Amino acid sequence: MSAPSISELPRRLRAALVMAGFTYDGVAEVLGPVAQAALARNETTPGLRRTTGGWPLETLIRLFLLQAPVELAAAQRALPGLVDQLVAEGFLERAVGEVAALLDVRPYAADDQHLWVASDLTPGLDGGASRVGPDHVLGISSASTSLAQLTIRDPVERSLDLGTGCGVQALHLAGHSATVVATDVNRRALWLARFNAALNEVPAAVDFREGSFFEPVAGERFDLIATNPPFVISPATDERLVYRDSGLPGDRVVEDIVRGAPDHLADGGWCQVLANWVIARGVPWDERLAGWVPEGTDAYVVQREVVDPAAYVELWLKDAGLHGSVDYLVRYDTWLSWFEEQRIEAVGFGWINLHRTGSSGRELLEWPYDVEQPIAPAIRDWARAAATPVDLDARLIARTDVRQETLGPPGAEDPETVLLRQQRGFRRARRADTVEAALVGACDGELTVGQILDAIAQLLGLDPAGTRERYLPVARELVAEGFLTAR
């Protein structure tokens, strides 16, 4: 039998992966929670101990995930008729009696589908030195899954994966977009992204284009843009890793995307960005980011984490495989010195959501707390709430997941504190007084806000006009924060 052509390889490889049960759930079952958690920490020994049977699923786990050589005969059983072609195409290398992986092929569970993603090998397994090259193509990461959970999944006509890398976001976008455009400056990344699209038989047409940022889509507009740009904040030097370093100083790349994205959004379109940003000494982070957003665009920004300069530099030097290298300390000191010169006191990490509406709303929230994932529905609801007018004639409904908690000493007639707590979305909690709690409890869409406040005032012996004046703004806050919704 002749070897499959390049065009056949993704289809034939997919069939072999399916036949072996090489899915996210299948791998998790074989590895078990201990070995799977160890692999997430880049440790392979527990996984190797769990995969000694030699059957196809174990072989694929050892070959692609644990990066261990496997016997040629075992590889041929797991990948029937494909080993020679995978060697020819640079996925595997063959030695006497053995086969080893040159690329990572990893199962991925997304949108109730079994997907697979090919990328460069994971660096630093078992603490080994593995300095990555400038055109390294990162695979599935916490950043890519975070962006996938952030991205709104409403059906759209045209979407853009800006800086596609190995194509993870394009795979997601293809599930709810008629057309997907995916761009990258890294030619190797585009090759792997095209392979992954074919491997996963994506339902939408994906147009892969080489070029920097918005250059390949000049003059075009999209209903949705999703991007995990090379946002690492570092001095602009000639030495950079394309998947994470833009070559621009500081957070300039994120600023440029925020300023430029609205020109590429259709009316009502969204741009959703996973990003880092500078927290400069003496400058509030939210004021600085709000100043980037053009008029006519709403911005919903969430700062999820703040990292000090030392921890930040350590993180990315280790990411580049430089921890323990001969010049590690020099690089560390040079980077920290640049942070000091730029008056950078910390780095923020989070989500930037831009919505082209014609208005210019700005909501920037610091929220390091646990949230429900995927968070995308809560982002969409946040925007809808901001656009909801609330007056005394509004009929509002309390969200079904809101619970009331009371705190106080046992046996007390009245609680000292009442908390309203969401069980879903951002899972916000809000301290409420008696009137506010009663307002939320009475909002079932039947009575207006004015009628409810009048009834509460009468029940508590309060002045009706004063109660309306004081608590109508509170009702607006409750809508904006998602405790109440319009009927």
Short mmCIF file of C-alpha atoms in Angstrom, two decimals:
data_model
loop_
_atom_site.label_atom_id
_atom_site.label_comp_id
_atom_site.label_asym_id
_atom_site.label_seq_id
_atom_site.Cartn_x
_atom_site.Cartn_y
_atom_site.Cartn_z
CA MET A 1 0.00 0.00 0.00
CA SER A 2 1.39 3.41 -0.94
CA ALA A 3 1.87 6.13 1.66
CA PRO A 4 -0.99 8.65 2.00
CA SER A 5 -0.60 12.01 0.30
CA ILE A 6 -0.22 15.17 2.35
CA SER A 7 -3.87 16.04 1.72
CA GLU A 8 -4.90 12.65 3.11
CA LEU A 9 -2.71 12.78 6.22
CA PRO A 10 -5.07 14.77 8.49
CA ARG A 11 -8.00 12.50 7.61
CA ARG A 12 -5.98 9.30 8.08
CA LEU A 13 -4.44 10.55 11.33
CA ARG A 14 -7.85 11.53 12.67
CA ALA A 15 -9.17 8.03 11.93
CA ALA A 16 -6.25 6.47 13.82
CA LEU A 17 -6.72 8.76 16.84
CA VAL A 18 -10.43 7.96 16.96
CA MET A 19 -9.77 4.23 16.59
CA ALA A 20 -7.35 4.30 19.54
CA GLY A 21 -9.72 6.32 21.74
CA PHE A 22 -7.16 9.13 21.97
CA THR A 23 -9.63 11.69 23.34
CA TYR A 24 -9.45 13.99 26.34
CA ASP A 25 -11.68 11.66 28.37
CA GLY A 26 -9.82 8.58 27.18
CA VAL A 27 -6.46 10.02 28.21
CA ALA A 28 -7.83 11.14 31.57
CA GLU A 29 -9.13 7.64 32.28
CA VAL A 30 -5.79 6.00 31.50
CA LEU A 31 -3.64 8.51 33.37
CA GLY A 32 -5.90 8.96 36.37
CA PRO A 33 -6.02 12.16 38.42
CA VAL A 34 -2.53 11.89 39.96
CA ALA A 35 -0.62 11.34 36.70
CA GLN A 36 -2.75 13.87 34.85
CA ALA A 37 -2.08 16.52 37.50
CA ALA A 38 1.65 15.68 37.37
CA LEU A 39 1.67 16.10 33.57
CA ALA A 40 0.04 19.51 34.01
CA ARG A 41 3.11 20.35 36.12
CA ASN A 42 5.38 19.05 33.30
CA GLU A 43 6.26 15.85 35.17
CA THR A 44 6.01 12.58 33.21
CA THR A 45 7.07 9.82 35.63
CA PRO A 46 3.58 9.04 37.02
CA GLY A 47 2.21 8.95 33.47
CA LEU A 48 4.96 6.64 32.25
CA ARG A 49 4.16 4.25 35.11
CA ARG A 50 0.50 4.19 34.04
CA THR A 51 1.17 3.45 30.34
CA THR A 52 3.28 0.30 30.20
CA GLY A 53 0.74 -2.01 28.52
CA GLY A 54 1.68 -1.27 24.93
CA TRP A 55 -1.86 -0.92 23.58
CA PRO A 56 -2.54 1.90 21.09
CA LEU A 57 -3.98 4.51 23.48
CA GLU A 58 -1.08 4.07 25.90
CA THR A 59 1.39 4.27 23.01
CA LEU A 60 -0.08 7.56 21.76
CA ILE A 61 0.00 9.01 25.28
CA ARG A 62 3.66 8.08 25.71
CA LEU A 63 4.59 9.27 22.22
CA PHE A 64 2.82 12.64 21.98
CA LEU A 65 2.07 13.73 25.56
CA LEU A 66 4.90 12.23 27.61
CA GLN A 67 7.45 12.71 24.80
CA ALA A 68 8.93 9.28 25.37
CA PRO A 69 10.29 7.07 22.55
CA VAL A 70 8.13 4.04 21.77
CA GLU A 71 8.92 0.81 19.99
CA LEU A 72 8.42 0.98 16.24
CA ALA A 73 6.07 -1.99 16.29
CA ALA A 74 3.89 -0.30 18.94
CA ALA A 75 3.80 2.95 16.92
CA GLN A 76 2.76 1.01 13.82
CA ARG A 77 -0.08 -0.64 15.74
CA ALA A 78 -1.27 2.74 17.07
CA LEU A 79 -0.81 4.56 13.75
CA PRO A 80 -1.40 1.87 11.10
CA GLY A 81 0.09 2.80 7.75
CA LEU A 82 1.01 6.31 8.93
CA VAL A 83 4.41 6.13 10.60
CA ASP A 84 6.46 6.67 7.43
CA GLN A 85 4.30 9.60 6.33
CA LEU A 86 4.43 11.20 9.78
CA VAL A 87 8.22 10.87 9.69
CA ALA A 88 8.31 12.46 6.23
CA GLU A 89 6.09 15.34 7.33
CA GLY A 90 8.14 16.10 10.47
CA PHE A 91 5.73 14.79 13.10
CA LEU A 92 7.94 11.86 14.11
CA GLU A 93 11.57 10.81 13.94
CA ARG A 94 12.65 7.22 13.55
CA ALA A 95 15.70 5.49 15.00
CA VAL A 96 16.64 1.81 15.13
CA GLY A 97 13.56 0.05 16.42
CA GLU A 98 12.09 3.23 17.96
CA VAL A 99 9.96 6.25 17.09
CA ALA A 100 9.89 9.63 18.91
CA ALA A 101 7.64 12.65 18.48
CA LEU A 102 8.89 15.89 16.98
CA LEU A 103 5.49 17.56 17.34
CA ASP A 104 2.81 17.41 20.01
CA VAL A 105 -0.61 16.05 19.03
CA ARG A 106 -2.99 16.59 21.92
CA PRO A 107 -6.68 15.77 22.45
CA TYR A 108 -8.86 18.74 23.35
CA ALA A 109 -12.45 18.76 24.59
CA ALA A 110 -14.27 21.85 23.32
CA ASP A 111 -17.90 22.75 22.66
CA ASP A 112 -18.98 19.12 23.28
CA GLN A 113 -16.60 17.91 20.57
CA HIS A 114 -13.50 15.71 20.51
CA LEU A 115 -10.75 17.79 18.89
CA TRP A 116 -7.00 17.38 18.43
CA VAL A 117 -4.35 20.10 18.27
CA ALA A 118 -0.87 19.72 16.78
CA SER A 119 1.87 22.09 17.96
CA ASP A 120 5.50 22.14 18.95
CA LEU A 121 6.56 19.92 21.82
CA THR A 122 6.00 21.14 25.38
CA PRO A 123 9.32 22.53 26.65
CA GLY A 124 10.78 21.76 30.04
CA LEU A 125 9.29 18.34 30.77
CA ASP A 126 10.80 16.84 33.92
CA GLY A 127 12.86 19.98 34.44
CA GLY A 128 14.99 19.38 31.37
CA ALA A 129 16.66 22.28 29.62
CA SER A 130 14.80 22.97 26.37
CA ARG A 131 15.27 26.48 25.10
CA VAL A 132 12.59 27.18 22.49
CA GLY A 133 13.20 28.69 19.08
CA PRO A 134 11.90 32.07 17.91
CA ASP A 135 9.23 30.48 15.69
CA HIS A 136 8.03 28.07 18.38
CA VAL A 137 4.32 27.28 18.00
CA LEU A 138 2.65 27.03 21.39
CA GLY A 139 -0.03 24.40 21.89
CA ILE A 140 -3.07 24.40 24.14
CA SER A 141 -2.34 26.61 27.15
CA SER A 142 -4.15 28.22 30.04
CA ALA A 143 -4.23 31.44 27.99
CA SER A 144 -5.86 29.79 24.98
CA THR A 145 -8.50 28.05 27.10
CA SER A 146 -9.17 31.29 29.01
CA LEU A 147 -9.82 33.15 25.76
CA ALA A 148 -12.04 30.33 24.53
CA GLN A 149 -14.13 30.61 27.69
CA LEU A 150 -14.29 34.40 27.36
CA THR A 151 -15.41 34.48 23.72
CA ILE A 152 -19.14 35.02 23.10
CA ARG A 153 -20.55 32.10 21.09
CA ASP A 154 -23.52 33.72 19.38
CA PRO A 155 -23.84 32.72 15.69
CA VAL A 156 -22.05 35.27 13.47
CA GLU A 157 -21.37 35.76 9.79
CA ARG A 158 -17.66 36.69 9.91
CA SER A 159 -15.10 36.23 12.67
CA LEU A 160 -11.36 36.90 12.99
CA ASP A 161 -8.76 34.95 14.95
CA LEU A 162 -6.01 37.55 15.23
CA GLY A 163 -2.67 35.82 15.87
CA THR A 164 -4.02 32.30 15.47
CA GLY A 165 -0.92 30.35 16.54
CA CYS A 166 -1.77 26.66 16.25
CA GLY A 167 -5.39 27.58 15.51
CA VAL A 168 -7.22 26.80 18.76
CA GLN A 169 -9.48 29.86 18.58
CA ALA A 170 -10.17 29.27 14.88
CA LEU A 171 -11.45 25.79 15.75
CA HIS A 172 -13.88 27.32 18.26
CA LEU A 173 -14.95 30.15 15.96
CA ALA A 174 -15.63 27.72 13.12
CA GLY A 175 -18.42 26.21 15.19
CA HIS A 176 -20.56 29.36 15.15
CA SER A 177 -19.24 31.45 12.24
CA ALA A 178 -20.10 31.21 8.56
CA THR A 179 -16.57 32.39 7.70
CA VAL A 180 -13.38 32.55 9.79
CA VAL A 181 -10.24 34.50 8.93
CA ALA A 182 -7.13 33.49 10.89
CA THR A 183 -3.91 35.51 10.74
CA ASP A 184 -0.37 35.10 12.03
CA VAL A 185 3.08 36.46 11.31
CA ASN A 186 4.61 33.01 11.99
CA ARG A 187 4.54 30.86 8.85
CA ARG A 188 5.06 27.64 10.84
CA ALA A 189 2.07 28.52 13.00
CA LEU A 190 -0.11 28.95 9.93
CA TRP A 191 1.03 25.58 8.57
CA LEU A 192 0.08 23.87 11.83
CA ALA A 193 -3.20 25.81 12.07
CA ARG A 194 -4.16 24.67 8.56
CA PHE A 195 -3.29 21.10 9.50
CA ASN A 196 -5.42 21.34 12.66
CA ALA A 197 -8.38 22.70 10.72
CA ALA A 198 -8.17 19.73 8.36
CA LEU A 199 -7.55 17.29 11.22
CA ASN A 200 -10.75 18.44 12.93
CA GLU A 201 -12.88 18.74 9.78
CA VAL A 202 -14.03 22.24 10.74
CA PRO A 203 -17.53 23.08 9.46
CA ALA A 204 -16.76 26.65 8.36
CA ALA A 205 -14.40 27.96 5.72
CA VAL A 206 -11.19 29.14 7.41
CA ASP A 207 -9.10 31.63 5.45
CA PHE A 208 -5.52 31.57 6.78
CA ARG A 209 -3.47 34.68 6.02
CA GLU A 210 0.12 35.58 6.78
CA GLY A 211 0.82 39.04 8.14
CA SER A 212 1.14 41.24 11.19
CA PHE A 213 -1.94 42.09 13.24
CA PHE A 214 -4.61 43.89 11.15
CA GLU A 215 -2.50 44.22 7.98
CA PRO A 216 -3.91 41.05 6.32
CA VAL A 217 -7.51 42.28 6.86
CA ALA A 218 -7.13 45.94 5.92
CA GLY A 219 -10.51 47.47 5.12
CA GLU A 220 -12.48 44.43 6.32
CA ARG A 221 -15.01 44.22 9.15
CA PHE A 222 -16.02 41.34 11.39
CA ASP A 223 -18.82 40.48 13.77
CA LEU A 224 -16.36 38.97 16.24
CA ILE A 225 -12.61 39.28 16.79
CA ALA A 226 -10.88 36.99 19.29
CA THR A 227 -7.22 37.47 20.07
CA ASN A 228 -4.56 36.27 22.47
CA PRO A 229 -1.80 38.58 21.21
CA PRO A 230 1.92 38.36 22.04
CA PHE A 231 1.40 40.50 25.12
CA VAL A 232 4.48 39.83 27.25
CA ILE A 233 5.73 43.15 28.61
CA SER A 234 9.43 43.37 27.94
CA PRO A 235 11.99 45.68 26.35
CA ALA A 236 11.79 45.73 22.55
CA THR A 237 14.80 43.70 21.45
CA ASP A 238 15.79 41.74 18.37
CA GLU A 239 15.61 38.49 20.37
CA ARG A 240 12.01 37.45 20.79
CA LEU A 241 9.67 34.48 20.78
CA VAL A 242 7.02 35.26 18.19
CA TYR A 243 4.16 33.52 20.03
CA ARG A 244 4.52 35.78 23.08
CA ASP A 245 6.76 38.78 22.25
CA SER A 246 5.50 41.45 19.85
CA GLY A 247 8.76 43.34 19.46
CA LEU A 248 7.02 46.46 20.73
CA PRO A 249 7.96 47.93 24.13
CA GLY A 250 5.73 47.61 27.17
CA ASP A 251 2.04 46.97 26.48
CA ARG A 252 2.06 48.86 23.20
CA VAL A 253 0.77 45.82 21.28
CA VAL A 254 -2.36 45.63 23.42
CA GLU A 255 -2.92 49.37 23.16
CA ASP A 256 -2.61 49.21 19.36
CA ILE A 257 -5.16 46.39 19.17
CA VAL A 258 -7.64 48.22 21.40
CA ARG A 259 -7.28 51.42 19.41
CA GLY A 260 -7.44 49.67 16.02
CA ALA A 261 -10.00 46.90 16.51
CA PRO A 262 -13.17 49.07 16.34
CA ASP A 263 -12.30 50.01 12.74
CA HIS A 264 -12.58 46.30 11.90
CA LEU A 265 -15.85 45.64 13.74
CA ALA A 266 -19.26 45.59 12.11
CA ASP A 267 -22.04 47.43 13.94
CA GLY A 268 -22.78 45.47 17.11
CA GLY A 269 -19.53 43.53 16.73
CA TRP A 270 -17.29 42.38 19.57
CA CYS A 271 -13.52 42.25 20.00
CA GLN A 272 -12.36 40.11 22.93
CA VAL A 273 -8.74 40.27 24.04
CA LEU A 274 -6.75 38.32 26.60
CA ALA A 275 -3.99 40.66 27.65
CA ASN A 276 -1.34 42.00 30.02
CA TRP A 277 -0.99 45.71 30.74
CA VAL A 278 1.37 47.99 32.56
CA ILE A 279 0.44 49.33 35.97
CA ALA A 280 2.55 52.47 36.06
CA ARG A 281 3.56 54.22 39.24
CA GLY A 282 1.04 56.91 40.14
CA VAL A 283 -1.36 56.12 37.25
CA PRO A 284 -4.63 54.22 37.94
CA TRP A 285 -4.73 51.18 35.63
CA ASP A 286 -8.40 51.68 34.74
CA GLU A 287 -7.99 55.31 33.70
CA ARG A 288 -5.04 54.38 31.52
CA LEU A 289 -6.86 51.56 29.70
CA ALA A 290 -10.07 53.54 29.31
CA GLY A 291 -8.07 56.19 27.45
CA TRP A 292 -7.19 53.67 24.74
CA VAL A 293 -10.80 52.99 23.69
CA PRO A 294 -12.05 55.04 20.71
CA GLU A 295 -15.35 56.90 20.81
CA GLY A 296 -18.34 54.88 19.63
CA THR A 297 -17.14 51.72 21.35
CA ASP A 298 -18.21 50.33 24.71
CA ALA A 299 -15.50 48.72 26.81
CA TYR A 300 -15.91 46.05 29.49
CA VAL A 301 -12.54 45.34 31.10
CA VAL A 302 -11.80 42.93 33.94
CA GLN A 303 -8.47 42.89 35.75
CA ARG A 304 -8.13 39.33 37.01
CA GLU A 305 -4.65 39.34 38.48
CA VAL A 306 -1.81 41.69 39.43
CA VAL A 307 1.78 40.39 39.37
CA ASP A 308 4.86 42.11 40.80
CA PRO A 309 7.80 42.70 38.42
CA ALA A 310 10.06 40.01 39.90
CA ALA A 311 7.45 37.27 39.69
CA TYR A 312 6.57 38.37 36.16
CA VAL A 313 10.16 38.23 34.90
CA GLU A 314 10.72 34.82 36.51
CA LEU A 315 7.57 33.45 34.86
CA TRP A 316 8.58 34.40 31.34
CA LEU A 317 12.26 33.54 31.63
CA LYS A 318 11.20 30.04 32.68
CA ASP A 319 8.70 29.97 29.82
CA ALA A 320 11.59 30.58 27.41
CA GLY A 321 13.56 27.68 28.91
CA LEU A 322 16.17 30.04 30.36
CA HIS A 323 15.89 29.11 34.03
CA GLY A 324 19.29 27.83 35.09
CA SER A 325 21.05 29.04 31.95
CA VAL A 326 24.45 30.71 32.25
CA ASP A 327 23.00 34.14 31.49
CA TYR A 328 19.80 33.74 33.53
CA LEU A 329 20.78 36.19 36.28
CA VAL A 330 21.99 38.80 33.79
CA ARG A 331 18.73 38.59 31.85
CA TYR A 332 16.74 38.77 35.11
CA ASP A 333 18.59 41.89 36.29
CA THR A 334 18.38 43.59 32.89
CA TRP A 335 14.62 43.05 32.66
CA LEU A 336 14.02 44.32 36.20
CA SER A 337 16.15 47.37 35.50
CA TRP A 338 14.01 48.16 32.46
CA PHE A 339 10.85 47.87 34.58
CA GLU A 340 12.29 50.38 37.03
CA GLU A 341 13.28 52.79 34.25
CA GLN A 342 9.75 52.62 32.82
CA ARG A 343 8.22 53.19 36.29
CA ILE A 344 6.30 49.90 36.04
CA GLU A 345 5.28 48.83 39.52
CA ALA A 346 3.18 45.80 38.52
CA VAL A 347 1.59 44.01 35.58
CA GLY A 348 -2.14 43.45 35.23
CA PHE A 349 -3.69 40.45 33.53
CA GLY A 350 -7.26 40.16 32.36
CA TRP A 351 -9.95 40.54 29.73
CA ILE A 352 -10.67 43.45 27.41
CA ASN A 353 -14.07 43.33 25.71
CA LEU A 354 -14.89 45.96 23.08
CA HIS A 355 -18.44 46.32 21.73
CA ARG A 356 -19.12 48.57 18.72
CA THR A 357 -22.45 50.17 19.64
CA GLY A 358 -22.09 53.84 18.73
CA SER A 359 -22.00 54.76 22.41
CA SER A 360 -18.92 55.11 24.60
CA GLY A 361 -19.62 53.24 27.82
CA ARG A 362 -16.66 52.37 30.01
CA GLU A 363 -16.80 49.78 32.78
CA LEU A 364 -13.53 48.58 34.28
CA LEU A 365 -13.66 46.10 37.13
CA GLU A 366 -11.00 44.57 39.35
CA TRP A 367 -12.24 41.02 39.97
CA PRO A 368 -9.67 38.43 41.17
CA TYR A 369 -12.40 36.16 42.54
CA ASP A 370 -13.71 32.83 41.32
CA VAL A 371 -16.10 33.02 38.37
CA GLU A 372 -18.25 30.54 36.51
CA GLN A 373 -16.72 29.22 33.30
CA PRO A 374 -17.33 29.80 30.52
CA ILE A 375 -17.65 33.46 31.49
CA ALA A 376 -18.77 34.58 28.01
CA PRO A 377 -22.54 34.59 28.80
CA ALA A 378 -21.87 36.84 31.80
CA ILE A 379 -19.91 39.28 29.62
CA ARG A 380 -22.80 39.42 27.14
CA ASP A 381 -25.30 39.93 29.99
CA TRP A 382 -23.10 42.66 31.44
CA ALA A 383 -23.32 44.58 28.16
CA ARG A 384 -27.08 44.08 27.94
CA ALA A 385 -27.53 45.34 31.49
CA ALA A 386 -25.50 48.47 30.73
CA ALA A 387 -27.88 49.20 27.86
CA THR A 388 -31.03 48.64 29.96
CA PRO A 389 -32.80 51.86 31.05
CA VAL A 390 -34.10 51.67 34.61
CA ASP A 391 -36.73 54.15 35.78
CA LEU A 392 -39.64 54.00 38.19
CA ASP A 393 -41.83 52.39 35.50
CA ALA A 394 -39.39 49.56 34.83
CA ARG A 395 -40.52 46.02 35.58
CA LEU A 396 -37.59 43.98 36.80
CA ILE A 397 -36.99 40.33 37.64
CA ALA A 398 -34.59 38.95 40.24
CA ARG A 399 -32.12 36.51 38.73
CA THR A 400 -32.99 32.94 39.73
CA ASP A 401 -29.47 32.19 41.01
CA VAL A 402 -29.44 35.08 43.53
CA ARG A 403 -29.50 33.93 47.15
CA GLN A 404 -29.89 35.96 50.33
CA GLU A 405 -27.59 35.32 53.28
CA THR A 406 -28.06 36.84 56.71
CA LEU A 407 -25.34 37.27 59.31
CA GLY A 408 -25.76 38.07 62.97
CA PRO A 409 -25.65 36.62 66.49
CA PRO A 410 -27.88 33.60 67.20
CA GLY A 411 -31.36 34.52 68.38
CA ALA A 412 -31.18 38.14 67.27
CA GLU A 413 -34.45 39.58 66.01
CA ASP A 414 -32.82 41.24 63.00
CA PRO A 415 -29.61 40.26 61.17
CA GLU A 416 -26.61 42.57 61.35
CA THR A 417 -25.83 42.04 57.69
CA VAL A 418 -27.77 40.90 54.64
CA LEU A 419 -25.78 39.67 51.63
CA LEU A 420 -27.11 39.10 48.15
CA ARG A 421 -24.96 36.52 46.40
CA GLN A 422 -24.99 35.27 42.79
CA GLN A 423 -24.39 31.58 42.21
CA ARG A 424 -23.47 31.99 38.54
CA GLY A 425 -21.52 34.29 36.21
CA PHE A 426 -19.25 36.65 38.12
CA ARG A 427 -20.70 35.31 41.41
CA ARG A 428 -20.86 38.79 42.83
CA ALA A 429 -21.84 39.43 46.42
CA ARG A 430 -23.44 42.67 47.62
CA ARG A 431 -24.30 43.91 51.07
CA ALA A 432 -27.92 45.04 51.23
CA ASP A 433 -30.07 46.88 53.74
CA THR A 434 -33.67 45.95 54.47
CA VAL A 435 -35.16 48.03 51.66
CA GLU A 436 -32.71 46.75 49.04
CA ALA A 437 -33.25 43.12 50.03
CA ALA A 438 -37.01 43.61 49.94
CA LEU A 439 -36.78 45.27 46.52
CA VAL A 440 -34.88 42.32 45.06
CA GLY A 441 -37.24 39.84 46.67
CA ALA A 442 -40.31 41.58 45.25
CA CYS A 443 -39.04 41.95 41.65
CA ASP A 444 -40.97 39.31 39.73
CA GLY A 445 -41.83 41.41 36.68
CA GLU A 446 -45.40 42.16 37.74
CA LEU A 447 -45.02 45.45 39.62
CA THR A 448 -42.96 48.47 38.60
CA VAL A 449 -39.95 49.62 40.58
CA GLY A 450 -41.95 52.64 41.74
CA GLN A 451 -44.85 50.48 42.96
CA ILE A 452 -42.51 48.16 44.85
CA LEU A 453 -40.66 51.02 46.54
CA ASP A 454 -43.94 52.67 47.56
CA ALA A 455 -45.14 49.38 49.10
CA ILE A 456 -41.87 48.91 50.99
CA ALA A 457 -41.98 52.51 52.26
CA GLN A 458 -45.52 52.03 53.52
CA LEU A 459 -44.61 48.72 55.22
CA LEU A 460 -41.56 50.19 56.97
CA GLY A 461 -43.05 53.59 57.74
CA LEU A 462 -40.68 55.47 55.40
CA ASP A 463 -41.28 58.58 53.31
CA PRO A 464 -42.33 57.33 49.80
CA ALA A 465 -40.72 60.20 47.88
CA GLY A 466 -37.46 59.89 49.81
CA THR A 467 -37.44 56.11 49.34
CA ARG A 468 -37.87 56.49 45.58
CA GLU A 469 -35.12 59.08 45.37
CA ARG A 470 -32.67 57.03 47.40
CA TYR A 471 -33.32 53.56 45.95
CA LEU A 472 -33.91 54.17 42.25
CA PRO A 473 -30.10 54.54 41.79
CA VAL A 474 -29.72 51.34 43.83
CA ALA A 475 -32.07 49.56 41.42
CA ARG A 476 -29.88 50.71 38.53
CA GLU A 477 -26.80 49.33 40.30
CA LEU A 478 -28.57 46.01 40.88
CA VAL A 479 -29.31 45.77 37.16
CA ALA A 480 -25.77 46.79 36.16
CA GLU A 481 -24.29 44.16 38.51
CA GLY A 482 -26.64 41.45 37.31
CA PHE A 483 -28.80 40.90 40.39
CA LEU A 484 -31.91 42.14 38.55
CA THR A 485 -32.78 41.92 34.85
CA ALA A 486 -35.38 43.63 32.70
CA ARG A 487 -38.56 41.68 32.09
#
